[in-house]
Amino acid sequence: MDMPQPNAAILSRKARIIERLREVLPADAVVDDPNETRAYECDALTAYRCPPLAAVLPRSTAEVSAVLKICHDEGVPVVPRGSGTSLAGGALPTADSVILGVARMNAVLETDYDNRFIRVQSGRTNLSVTGAVETDGFFYAPDPSSQLACAIAGNIAMNSGGAHCLKYGVTTNNLLGVTMVQMDGTVVEIGGPWMDPAGLDLLGVICGSEGQLGVVTEATLRILPKPEGARPVLMGFDSNEVAGACVSDIIKAGVLPVAIEFMDRPCIEATEAFAKAGYPMCEALLIVEVEGSPAEIDEQLGLIKQIAGRHNPVELREAADEDQAKRIWLGRKSAFGAMGQINDYMCLDGTIPVSSLPHVLRRIGEMSKEFGLDVANVFHAGDGNMHPLILFDANKPGDLEKCEAFGAEILKLCVEVGGCLTGEHGVGIEKRDLMTVQYAPADLEAQLRVKDVFDPKWLLNPAKVFPLHVTQSRRAA
Amino acid sequence: MTRMKAAMRPADEDELAEVIRVATTHFSVQGGGTRGLEGVAAGAVLETGGIAGITLYEPGALTLVARAGTPLAEIETALAAEGQRLPFEVPDFRAMLGRQGESTIGGVMAANASGPRRVQAGAARDSLIGVRFVDGRGDVIRNGGRVMKNVTGYDLVKLMAGSRGSLGILTEVSMKVLPAPEAQATLSLAGLDDARAVAAMSAALGSPFEVSGAAHWPGRGTFLRIEGFTASVAYRAERLAALLAGFGRAERIEGAGPWPEIRDAAPFAGRAGDVWRLSVKPSDAPGLIARAGAEAHLMDWGGGLVWILTAPGADLRTRLGGFSGHATRVRATDPADGIPALHPEPPAVAALTAGLKNRFDPRGLFNPAHAGAF
């Protein structure tokens, strides 16, 4: 994975750039000591690191605008950063870039239950948005697994999902408006607490643009009333094919569970050894959760169990109480930690049509043997968003490269069966060079033209999302 | 600008791309011509109806892919055969707009046309997961795909939804569909004024009973819809009626209820005057209605969507003064009266709109991106 060579002219002007930034920000909001900029050298994709020229930590939209104006003027690339939890390297700096961290902007600006929205500063963490409204019976639906730490800014940049998307959608379906600062410092308001756009759906293209179109400083988010209750059922099957067919039958039957999670045998074994959730040892396991009143839950789970029964489950376990529900979720929620106990791992994020599930899992198994690396599968089956975890040893020379090559083959397979490279983590630098697998040159060019409009000088997070050779002429201009 | 009498109707995507590549004239792009805005389209009519057919339907994956010119009716029939439906309850504005023709799925998406269920299931744009389109250069562009979670590159799918044929011509759309419910029930509250109606709808939409429609039709009632499995609908209808007891006794209506008429803005069909759509914060709606000097009105989306009938040529935006949200004139008695159909955008937003229009359609062949800006 290559990053562009830092611009020597910018590096030589560091002192002047820092001085200008200090003129518009409080002293503690500009970080340029190399010992401190190191804190911003990577995000959750820790394999790649590079300290930035400086990091700035503004507290308001006006400060963000002032910073961007200076960077625009100086021609300095800016890498926006939420909480730095990106698994795709979305917040990886270059040596000549300024990290613009929004973490200090974490206030709730407005809560409106009558109109069912909350307006927050974008540095607020995902879980604390729900935290601000849950005692009043509301919640914010997108729930990425990093929700304790990840910021709304990053959620918007990556159009984050979570386990409950089948029913509630992803970030773009729950975002009503943003205050955004463009690279030249212009502040724009897009959308608001109403339900459709006045003209073009600019909000729709801003969401998921990986910090390349502007810096979102405030967001208006849809909040939903909490369901009366929820209950999971766990089902074990003796093949991936059968579990996949069961998922499809549940969906066809007209039940819309809030979550359908899938784990394969390697994943079950690893999580069982780690979390001891009491999972059955079988080839494939589904956790299906439904919501509603106790009677509604009974009705839906009754139907789901009836469907599962037709697929000869080796285990069918319904949570009788809160404690049992927690145990059913325990293994699933510990899956990543469990894999981390075994070795280093790389988490992929391709999405496939649900119907291709058995084929894709079989091919991943075959490739695992070819590459000599173990892989465990845990994913959101209802929407086909896979999370294969490839195990490797970071201390073993060549293992990371082998793992990356294996990962690339899996993602190519996802595209081949009609899916995509990334369902919720984003492209960042991780999948950047695979974009040509999914998109033809004209498809990519159309996306680059959008960036041309929002950021004509290509200064915002410029080395991400698109292969460097594709953006070379624009970045150099 | 030359005006052509007969509509152009390419037979497939390649032919359409060729037409665009060599074009020297403006086009008025349309699917079935059933819902375009007055005054927005001008030039030779270019129809997508020849580029038709469902290309993929997997009920078990809740996914349907169709060419843009596919009649909406064909898609609805195919879905119904599997007990599924489009989530966003497509409105049919033909009677209200005085149009003929058959809606196409591409036209539905280009208009982001969404009915009462928008409050629960999202808009058309939320169901749209993939597109193919021909841009103003005649290039075929693909974005998104057929899977419902996809963050690979920029989301041009959303940008195309509701773009009214201004950036490119849709040739294929992929959609997330949903199971059709086993049962539905509607609760009706009588005698509420606008403010009380919005309060009742807010209480209902803020409850856990999954209300899939919340509308106020003055003189007819305030309506709340619940859908799902039979027993669940009965339970939720009862709980919701109890929750709303302070607003009067809720009467339960079986069957389709008033929703098709609310969806289609039917109260304004055949009535003279201009028809406006306000997209606002629901609690602002009653005050805006009072200022609008409306001859008739209707609230949907819990008050977030307000339909207003005014005397011809009255500029509702001027009458309302500054407000939070926007107003679109969907039916103009005289489209040439100088009132823009779409709400004028603030300069910074208008600059982005113009920039995108210019990049996707550099020769300005298609419908203007924003009637206020072009």
CSV table of C-alpha atoms in Angstrom, one decimal, chain A residues 110 112-117 137-138 158-163 165-170 172-176 180 182 186-190 193-210 212-213 222 224-228 247-249 251-256 291 293-296 299-300 303 349 351-356 380 382-385 387 417-427 435 437-440 442-443 446-454 458 465-466 474, chain B residues 58-63 82-84 112 114 118-123 125-127 133 135 137 139-164 166-167 176-182 198-199 201-210 228-233 235-236 239 277-284 300-305 323-328 342-360 369-370:
chain,number,residue,atom,x,y,z
A,110,GLU,CA,-31.0,20.3,20.4
A,112,ASP,CA,-36.8,17.4,20.0
A,113,TYR,CA,-39.0,14.4,20.8
A,114,ASP,CA,-42.2,15.9,19.2
A,115,ASN,CA,-40.4,16.0,15.8
A,116,ARG,CA,-38.2,13.0,16.6
A,117,PHE,CA,-34.7,14.4,16.0
A,137,GLY,CA,-37.6,6.1,25.5
A,138,PHE,CA,-35.8,7.0,22.2
A,158,MET,CA,-18.3,6.1,6.2
A,159,ASN,CA,-22.1,5.7,6.1
A,160,SER,CA,-21.7,3.3,9.0
A,161,GLY,CA,-24.1,0.4,9.6
A,162,GLY,CA,-24.3,-2.1,12.4
A,163,ALA,CA,-26.2,-5.2,13.4
A,165,CYS,CA,-29.6,-2.4,9.6
A,166,LEU,CA,-32.1,-4.9,8.2
A,167,LYS,CA,-34.9,-3.1,9.9
A,168,TYR,CA,-33.5,0.4,10.6
A,169,GLY,CA,-31.1,1.1,7.7
A,170,VAL,CA,-27.7,2.6,7.9
A,172,THR,CA,-27.7,7.6,5.4
A,173,ASN,CA,-31.3,6.5,6.2
A,174,ASN,CA,-31.1,8.1,9.6
A,175,LEU,CA,-29.4,11.4,8.8
A,176,LEU,CA,-31.6,14.4,8.2
A,180,MET,CA,-20.6,21.2,6.8
A,182,GLN,CA,-16.0,23.1,2.7
A,186,THR,CA,-17.5,28.1,3.3
A,187,VAL,CA,-20.1,26.8,5.8
A,188,VAL,CA,-23.1,25.1,4.2
A,189,GLU,CA,-26.3,23.9,5.7
A,190,ILE,CA,-27.7,20.8,3.9
A,193,PRO,CA,-35.3,18.3,10.5
A,194,TRP,CA,-37.6,17.6,7.6
A,195,MET,CA,-37.9,14.6,5.4
A,196,ASP,CA,-36.9,15.4,1.8
A,197,PRO,CA,-34.4,17.6,0.1
A,198,ALA,CA,-35.3,20.9,-1.6
A,199,GLY,CA,-33.2,20.1,-4.7
A,200,LEU,CA,-30.5,17.6,-5.4
A,201,ASP,CA,-29.9,15.1,-2.6
A,202,LEU,CA,-26.5,16.5,-1.6
A,203,LEU,CA,-26.8,15.0,1.9
A,204,GLY,CA,-27.0,11.6,0.2
A,205,VAL,CA,-23.7,12.0,-1.5
A,206,ILE,CA,-22.0,13.7,1.4
A,207,CYS,CA,-22.8,10.7,3.6
A,208,GLY,CA,-20.3,8.1,2.8
A,209,SER,CA,-17.8,10.4,1.1
A,210,GLU,CA,-15.1,9.5,3.6
A,212,GLN,CA,-13.4,14.1,1.0
A,213,LEU,CA,-16.2,16.6,0.3
A,222,ARG,CA,-33.5,10.9,13.3
A,224,LEU,CA,-36.8,6.5,17.0
A,225,PRO,CA,-39.0,5.3,19.9
A,226,LYS,CA,-37.5,2.3,21.6
A,227,PRO,CA,-39.4,-1.0,20.9
A,228,GLU,CA,-41.3,-2.5,23.8
A,247,VAL,CA,-32.1,-17.0,6.3
A,248,SER,CA,-33.7,-16.7,2.8
A,249,ASP,CA,-36.9,-18.6,3.9
A,251,ILE,CA,-37.1,-13.2,4.9
A,252,LYS,CA,-39.5,-14.7,2.3
A,253,ALA,CA,-42.0,-15.5,5.0
A,254,GLY,CA,-42.6,-11.9,5.7
A,255,VAL,CA,-40.9,-11.6,9.1
A,256,LEU,CA,-38.5,-8.7,9.3
A,291,GLU,CA,-38.8,-6.9,18.5
A,293,SER,CA,-44.4,-6.7,22.8
A,294,PRO,CA,-44.0,-10.2,24.4
A,295,ALA,CA,-47.0,-11.5,22.5
A,296,GLU,CA,-45.7,-10.1,19.2
A,299,GLU,CA,-45.8,-14.8,17.3
A,300,GLN,CA,-42.7,-13.9,15.2
A,303,LEU,CA,-43.0,-18.5,12.8
A,349,ASP,CA,-16.3,-6.2,5.0
A,351,THR,CA,-21.2,-7.6,0.9
A,352,ILE,CA,-22.8,-10.3,-1.2
A,353,PRO,CA,-26.3,-11.2,-2.4
A,354,VAL,CA,-27.7,-13.5,0.3
A,355,SER,CA,-28.3,-16.2,-2.3
A,356,SER,CA,-24.5,-16.5,-2.9
A,380,HIS,CA,-24.9,-9.8,9.2
A,382,GLY,CA,-29.9,-10.6,6.6
A,383,ASP,CA,-28.2,-8.0,4.4
A,384,GLY,CA,-25.3,-10.1,3.1
A,385,ASN,CA,-22.6,-8.0,4.8
A,387,HIS,CA,-17.0,-10.0,8.0
A,417,VAL,CA,-21.0,-12.7,-7.3
A,418,GLY,CA,-22.8,-9.3,-7.6
A,419,GLY,CA,-21.7,-7.8,-4.3
A,420,CYS,CA,-19.3,-5.0,-3.3
A,421,LEU,CA,-15.9,-4.4,-1.6
A,422,THR,CA,-17.2,-2.8,1.5
A,423,GLY,CA,-20.6,-2.8,3.2
A,424,GLU,CA,-20.0,-0.5,6.2
A,425,HIS,CA,-16.3,0.1,6.9
A,426,GLY,CA,-15.5,2.2,3.9
A,427,VAL,CA,-12.7,2.1,1.3
A,435,MET,CA,-11.8,0.1,-6.7
A,437,VAL,CA,-12.3,-4.3,-9.7
A,438,GLN,CA,-15.8,-3.0,-8.9
A,439,TYR,CA,-15.9,0.1,-11.1
A,440,ALA,CA,-15.1,0.9,-14.7
A,442,ALA,CA,-16.3,6.0,-16.3
A,443,ASP,CA,-17.9,5.0,-13.0
A,446,ALA,CA,-18.2,10.3,-12.2
A,447,GLN,CA,-17.2,10.1,-8.6
A,448,LEU,CA,-14.1,12.1,-9.0
A,449,ARG,CA,-16.2,14.9,-10.7
A,450,VAL,CA,-18.2,15.1,-7.5
A,451,LYS,CA,-15.1,15.8,-5.5
A,452,ASP,CA,-14.0,18.3,-8.1
A,453,VAL,CA,-17.1,20.3,-7.3
A,454,PHE,CA,-16.8,20.2,-3.5
A,458,TRP,CA,-8.2,18.1,-3.9
A,465,VAL,CA,-10.9,5.9,-1.7
A,466,PHE,CA,-9.6,6.0,-5.3
A,474,ARG,CA,-6.0,16.0,-9.9
B,58,GLU,CA,-34.8,-12.4,-5.6
B,59,PRO,CA,-37.6,-12.4,-3.0
B,60,GLY,CA,-35.3,-14.2,-0.5
B,61,ALA,CA,-32.8,-11.3,-0.7
B,62,LEU,CA,-35.5,-8.6,-0.8
B,63,THR,CA,-34.0,-7.3,-4.0
B,82,GLU,CA,-44.4,-13.0,-3.9
B,83,GLY,CA,-46.2,-11.2,-1.1
B,84,GLN,CA,-43.8,-8.3,-1.3
B,112,ASN,CA,-38.0,10.4,-5.3
B,114,SER,CA,-42.7,8.7,-1.6
B,118,ARG,CA,-42.2,7.4,4.2
B,119,VAL,CA,-42.4,8.1,8.0
B,120,GLN,CA,-41.7,4.5,8.8
B,121,ALA,CA,-40.1,2.8,5.7
B,122,GLY,CA,-38.1,5.8,4.3
B,123,ALA,CA,-38.4,7.5,1.0
B,125,ARG,CA,-34.2,7.1,-2.2
B,126,ASP,CA,-33.8,4.9,0.9
B,127,SER,CA,-35.0,1.9,-1.1
B,133,PHE,CA,-27.5,6.0,-16.0
B,135,ASP,CA,-24.7,11.2,-18.2
B,137,ARG,CA,-21.5,13.1,-22.2
B,139,ASP,CA,-21.2,7.8,-20.8
B,140,VAL,CA,-22.8,4.9,-19.1
B,141,ILE,CA,-22.2,5.1,-15.4
B,142,ARG,CA,-22.9,2.5,-12.7
B,143,ASN,CA,-23.1,3.1,-9.0
B,144,GLY,CA,-24.1,1.1,-6.0
B,145,GLY,CA,-25.3,-2.4,-6.8
B,146,ARG,CA,-27.8,-5.0,-5.8
B,147,VAL,CA,-26.8,-5.4,-2.1
B,148,MET,CA,-28.4,-3.3,0.6
B,149,LYS,CA,-25.2,-2.5,2.4
B,150,ASN,CA,-22.7,-0.8,0.2
B,151,VAL,CA,-20.3,2.0,1.0
B,152,THR,CA,-17.9,1.4,-1.9
B,153,GLY,CA,-17.1,4.9,-3.2
B,154,TYR,CA,-19.4,7.9,-3.3
B,155,ASP,CA,-23.2,7.3,-3.1
B,156,LEU,CA,-24.3,8.6,-6.5
B,157,VAL,CA,-27.4,6.4,-6.1
B,158,LYS,CA,-28.8,9.0,-3.7
B,159,LEU,CA,-27.6,11.9,-5.9
B,160,MET,CA,-29.6,10.4,-8.8
B,161,ALA,CA,-32.7,9.8,-6.7
B,162,GLY,CA,-34.8,12.9,-6.9
B,163,SER,CA,-32.5,14.6,-9.4
B,164,ARG,CA,-35.5,14.9,-11.9
B,166,SER,CA,-31.1,16.7,-14.4
B,167,LEU,CA,-27.8,14.9,-14.1
B,176,LYS,CA,-34.6,-3.1,-1.6
B,177,VAL,CA,-38.2,-4.4,-1.3
B,178,LEU,CA,-40.1,-5.5,1.8
B,179,PRO,CA,-42.7,-8.2,2.7
B,180,ALA,CA,-46.3,-6.9,2.3
B,181,PRO,CA,-48.0,-7.1,5.7
B,182,GLU,CA,-50.7,-9.6,6.6
B,198,VAL,CA,-49.9,17.3,14.9
B,199,ALA,CA,-49.7,16.7,18.6
B,201,MET,CA,-49.5,12.3,15.3
B,202,SER,CA,-46.3,13.2,17.2
B,203,ALA,CA,-47.5,11.1,20.1
B,204,ALA,CA,-48.3,8.2,17.8
B,205,LEU,CA,-45.0,8.4,15.9
B,206,GLY,CA,-43.1,8.7,19.2
B,207,SER,CA,-44.7,5.5,20.5
B,208,PRO,CA,-43.2,2.0,20.0
B,209,PHE,CA,-46.3,0.8,18.0
B,210,GLU,CA,-44.7,1.3,14.6
B,228,GLY,CA,-48.1,-6.3,10.3
B,229,PHE,CA,-49.2,-9.7,11.4
B,230,THR,CA,-52.9,-9.8,12.4
B,231,ALA,CA,-52.6,-10.4,16.1
B,232,SER,CA,-49.9,-7.7,16.3
B,233,VAL,CA,-51.9,-5.2,14.5
B,235,TYR,CA,-52.6,-5.4,19.9
B,236,ARG,CA,-50.9,-2.2,18.6
B,239,ARG,CA,-52.5,0.2,22.7
B,277,ARG,CA,-45.8,20.8,-1.1
B,278,LEU,CA,-44.2,22.0,2.1
B,279,SER,CA,-41.4,20.0,3.7
B,280,VAL,CA,-41.1,21.2,7.2
B,281,LYS,CA,-40.6,20.3,10.9
B,282,PRO,CA,-44.1,18.9,11.9
B,283,SER,CA,-44.5,21.2,14.8
B,284,ASP,CA,-44.1,24.2,12.5
B,300,ASP,CA,-49.0,13.8,5.7
B,301,TRP,CA,-45.9,12.4,7.3
B,302,GLY,CA,-47.0,13.4,10.8
B,303,GLY,CA,-47.2,17.0,9.7
B,304,GLY,CA,-43.7,17.0,8.0
B,305,LEU,CA,-45.4,17.1,4.6
B,323,PHE,CA,-39.2,29.5,7.4
B,324,SER,CA,-37.3,26.4,8.2
B,325,GLY,CA,-37.8,23.8,5.3
B,326,HIS,CA,-38.9,24.3,1.7
B,327,ALA,CA,-41.8,24.7,-0.6
B,328,THR,CA,-42.2,23.2,-4.0
B,342,LEU,CA,-38.4,24.4,-6.7
B,343,HIS,CA,-37.5,26.4,-3.6
B,344,PRO,CA,-34.6,28.7,-4.3
B,345,GLU,CA,-31.4,27.5,-2.6
B,346,PRO,CA,-29.0,29.5,-0.5
B,347,PRO,CA,-26.0,30.7,-2.6
B,348,ALA,CA,-23.4,28.2,-1.3
B,349,VAL,CA,-25.8,25.3,-1.9
B,350,ALA,CA,-26.8,26.6,-5.3
B,351,ALA,CA,-23.1,26.7,-6.2
B,352,LEU,CA,-22.8,23.0,-5.4
B,353,THR,CA,-25.9,22.2,-7.4
B,354,ALA,CA,-24.7,24.2,-10.4
B,355,GLY,CA,-21.3,22.6,-10.1
B,356,LEU,CA,-22.7,19.1,-10.2
B,357,LYS,CA,-25.0,19.9,-13.0
B,358,ASN,CA,-22.1,21.3,-15.0
B,359,ARG,CA,-19.9,18.3,-14.4
B,360,PHE,CA,-22.6,15.7,-15.2
B,369,ALA,CA,-31.1,20.9,-12.0
B,370,HIS,CA,-32.9,23.6,-10.1
